[in-house]
XYZ file of C-alpha atoms in Angstrom:
288
model
C 0.000 0.000 0.000
C 2.937 2.374 0.673
C 4.019 2.249 -2.974
C 0.500 3.131 -4.141
C 0.284 6.024 -1.647
C 3.605 7.422 -2.879
C 2.390 7.291 -6.479
C -0.839 9.117 -5.576
C 1.114 11.709 -3.601
C 3.404 12.460 -6.558
C 0.403 12.814 -8.857
C -1.231 15.263 -6.461
C 1.926 17.331 -6.096
C 2.995 17.312 -9.751
C 1.057 20.404 -10.903
C 2.444 22.546 -8.090
C 6.009 21.249 -8.292
C 6.189 22.121 -11.989
C 5.517 25.770 -11.113
C 7.575 25.964 -7.928
C 9.630 28.840 -9.293
C 6.640 31.178 -9.545
C 5.911 33.802 -6.908
C 4.024 32.484 -3.870
C 1.426 35.219 -3.349
C 1.004 38.883 -4.199
C -0.156 39.616 -0.652
C 1.676 36.939 1.336
C -1.463 35.200 2.628
C -3.630 32.152 1.961
C -7.362 31.880 1.432
C -9.266 31.147 4.635
C -11.638 28.427 3.334
C -10.960 25.148 1.555
C -12.634 22.112 0.020
C -10.455 18.980 -0.033
C -10.339 15.484 -1.459
C -9.007 13.142 1.246
C -7.280 9.849 0.430
C -6.814 7.218 3.200
C -6.346 9.708 6.035
C -8.966 10.079 8.803
C -11.520 11.346 9.466
C -12.842 11.015 5.874
C -11.615 7.451 5.325
C -10.719 5.831 2.950
C -11.861 8.426 0.401
C -13.902 11.522 1.095
C -14.446 15.260 1.046
C -13.829 17.887 3.721
C -14.435 21.566 4.373
C -11.812 23.651 6.192
C -11.813 27.105 7.768
C -8.775 29.065 8.982
C -9.557 30.736 12.321
C -6.133 32.404 12.481
C -3.115 32.441 10.194
C -1.995 29.121 11.761
C -5.080 27.348 13.159
C -7.539 25.566 10.860
C -10.713 23.595 11.631
C -11.904 20.823 9.299
C -15.045 18.705 8.875
C -14.928 15.616 6.657
C -17.264 12.930 5.290
C -15.887 9.727 3.752
C -17.070 6.432 2.366
C -16.615 4.569 5.668
C -16.155 7.284 8.300
C -16.694 10.941 9.116
C -15.400 13.352 11.710
C -13.739 16.672 12.495
C -10.538 18.113 13.869
C -7.964 20.857 13.626
C -4.556 21.507 12.112
C -1.953 23.814 13.634
C 0.775 25.090 11.305
C 4.169 25.013 12.998
C 5.509 27.314 10.286
C 3.499 30.220 8.893
C 1.780 29.044 5.678
C 1.639 32.623 4.384
C 5.435 32.987 4.279
C 6.448 30.191 1.923
C 5.243 27.414 -0.312
C 5.923 24.661 2.257
C 4.492 24.557 5.794
C 4.685 21.894 8.507
C 1.670 21.125 10.661
C 0.274 18.857 13.357
C -3.195 18.540 14.879
C -5.862 16.244 16.263
C -8.860 14.543 14.611
C -11.763 12.512 15.916
C -14.000 10.386 13.727
C -16.664 7.729 13.688
C -16.609 4.504 11.692
C -20.105 3.898 10.358
C -20.407 0.449 11.958
C -20.307 2.206 15.325
C -16.897 2.763 16.810
C -14.750 5.910 17.142
C -11.261 6.665 15.833
C -8.724 9.338 16.809
C -5.756 10.529 14.789
C -2.718 12.691 15.636
C -1.046 13.668 12.349
C 2.292 15.302 11.576
C 2.593 16.525 8.021
C 3.756 18.955 5.392
C 1.716 21.037 2.938
C 2.731 22.563 -0.361
C 0.852 25.668 -1.540
C 0.774 25.780 -5.321
C -0.597 28.217 -7.848
C -4.307 28.974 -8.274
C -4.850 28.457 -4.518
C -4.276 24.690 -4.573
C -2.816 22.986 -1.493
C -1.253 19.498 -1.446
C -0.694 17.716 1.884
C 0.970 14.550 3.147
C 0.236 13.421 6.724
C 1.687 10.623 8.819
C 0.643 9.885 12.371
C -0.750 7.624 15.053
C -4.281 6.252 14.766
C -6.296 5.039 17.758
C -9.172 2.716 16.869
C -11.723 1.757 19.502
C -12.258 -1.945 18.901
C -15.754 -3.110 18.118
C -17.447 -5.709 20.369
C -16.235 -9.217 19.601
C -12.907 -8.112 18.162
C -9.694 -9.937 19.040
C -8.809 -8.687 22.570
C -5.104 -9.049 21.715
C -5.398 -6.670 18.761
C -3.601 -3.349 19.122
C -5.746 -0.230 19.229
C -2.862 1.870 17.887
C -1.407 1.847 14.391
C 0.594 4.187 12.119
C -1.401 5.826 9.352
C -0.639 7.801 6.195
C -3.024 10.254 4.528
C -3.029 12.471 1.442
C -5.178 15.413 0.430
C -5.558 17.970 -2.339
C -7.390 21.192 -1.492
C -8.789 24.175 -3.320
C -8.624 27.320 -1.173
C -11.091 30.173 -1.649
C -12.713 33.126 0.086
C -10.928 35.942 1.860
C -7.402 35.722 3.146
C -6.850 34.124 6.544
C -7.230 36.698 9.313
C -8.949 39.284 7.104
C -12.504 38.349 8.108
C -11.782 39.313 11.712
C -11.934 42.941 10.563
C -15.485 42.517 9.245
C -18.525 43.277 11.353
C -20.159 40.274 12.999
C -23.935 40.029 13.154
C -25.811 42.408 15.458
C -28.836 40.109 15.682
C -29.549 38.576 19.084
C -32.383 36.073 18.424
C -32.923 33.046 16.183
C -36.232 31.209 15.740
C -35.939 27.922 13.852
C -37.365 24.538 12.929
C -35.118 21.528 13.617
C -35.289 17.840 12.715
C -32.924 14.895 12.980
C -31.838 11.935 15.081
C -31.520 13.858 18.361
C -34.112 14.605 21.033
C -36.580 15.961 20.159
C -36.712 14.313 16.746
C -38.481 17.401 15.364
C -39.411 20.680 16.957
C -39.302 24.467 17.109
C -36.373 26.228 18.750
C -35.349 29.609 20.102
C -31.727 30.699 20.435
C -30.428 33.755 22.256
C -27.078 34.953 20.960
C -24.975 36.147 23.896
C -22.340 37.102 21.331
C -21.708 36.336 17.632
C -19.673 33.331 18.870
C -22.005 31.934 21.562
C -25.714 31.159 21.828
C -28.055 29.445 24.281
C -30.819 27.371 22.673
C -34.003 25.535 23.699
C -36.132 23.321 21.432
C -39.655 21.992 22.067
C -41.093 19.081 20.116
C -44.289 17.071 20.140
C -43.040 14.492 22.687
C -39.716 15.952 23.746
C -37.511 18.947 24.423
C -33.846 19.933 24.658
C -31.620 22.727 25.904
C -27.998 23.564 25.284
C -25.358 25.938 23.977
C -23.854 26.574 20.543
C -20.370 27.856 19.742
C -19.718 29.442 16.331
C -16.209 29.568 14.867
C -15.523 32.096 13.478
C -18.163 34.532 14.743
C -21.454 34.588 12.835
C -21.305 37.103 9.969
C -23.939 37.794 7.276
C -23.122 35.966 4.060
C -20.505 33.735 5.721
C -20.207 29.972 6.238
C -18.622 28.806 9.504
C -18.219 25.955 11.959
C -20.609 25.113 14.751
C -20.182 22.949 17.846
C -21.615 22.903 21.367
C -23.653 20.672 23.678
C -27.322 19.839 24.202
C -29.289 17.628 26.553
C -32.598 16.262 25.322
C -35.526 14.231 26.591
C -38.229 12.264 24.787
C -41.367 11.075 26.587
C -43.325 8.130 25.206
C -46.513 7.985 27.311
C -47.003 4.751 29.272
C -43.752 3.331 27.853
C -40.548 5.208 28.658
C -38.728 8.463 29.249
C -35.452 8.619 27.328
C -32.668 11.180 27.560
C -29.582 11.921 25.496
C -26.488 14.123 25.605
C -25.349 15.359 22.196
C -22.191 17.087 20.947
C -22.878 18.596 17.499
C -20.117 19.312 14.993
C -21.224 20.966 11.785
C -21.599 23.977 9.529
C -23.701 27.106 9.979
C -24.648 29.682 7.345
C -26.168 33.101 7.997
C -27.434 34.784 4.818
C -27.328 38.532 4.268
C -31.098 38.554 4.725
C -30.569 36.835 8.124
C -31.849 33.362 7.246
C -30.005 30.574 9.082
C -29.170 27.091 7.790
C -27.324 24.666 10.054
C -26.296 21.039 9.492
C -24.473 19.019 12.161
C -23.645 15.504 13.307
C -21.781 14.056 16.248
C -21.723 11.598 19.146
C -24.670 11.279 21.492
C -24.954 9.264 24.687
C -28.157 7.584 25.866
C -27.827 6.956 29.639
C -30.792 4.556 29.747
C -29.128 2.050 27.433
C -25.541 3.168 28.025
C -25.220 3.471 24.269
C -23.088 5.790 22.141
C -24.872 6.603 18.896
C -24.290 8.930 15.966
C -26.698 11.871 15.992
C -27.463 14.480 13.355
C -29.775 17.444 12.824
C -30.784 20.090 10.295
C -31.995 23.539 11.354
C -33.625 26.269 9.272
C -34.464 29.577 10.887
C -34.491 33.371 10.930
C -32.269 35.740 12.933
C -33.673 39.044 14.156
């Protein structure tokens, strides 16, 4: 497999290496957003797509969906990617294999920034794989792992968006549905700041409450990351009362006309059955 990975890596890098003598950037920066094709590396394993967002000139968040797994994480550039074509980075990623067990990955890698805002990356690191029930108890949970990616960067330059005005709206009313408690309902969110909101949702046979964190701060016309925590309850009369704790990881978009679209997924824990399940939700609303 190593020989095949090396061949793929050279193919990904070839366009940029052929133009390595050209000037890096007219302004010395990189675009803050990216869409990437991931090969072998978690969390989008073994082949998938990811969306990335630079929060600072060195810190990037990423959300990926692959054929067999999905997840999120961050990269930290040890050398400033705006000062040269090559930059070294490390980070941490968490993911979820679709047949119900988590993975964690600590990569160390190098990126090459080519022309036309393309980025080519090679990562090597340690993978932790939570073994599924019934697996060989003598099997190691740790293994080395190699990953490749090719990214197209776009948007404003990293760090520039911090100078833009964040939203002044303080309230969001929305409809939400998904595999979290409640399964469908109406919600109200109070934005304490453009980065932080408190939210409550009421459904037909359930309710939830929690907090949302937006990275970067919510801005009209901008796409950004969303995470947080919520605790939900669902009441089935005469049968059961079920609760769940949910950690969403997803994307949030606030339009210039203040409509909100949010999509997230993440781990949820059901105390009644002591089960860890994959949750997801979609929210459509209006900020005012």
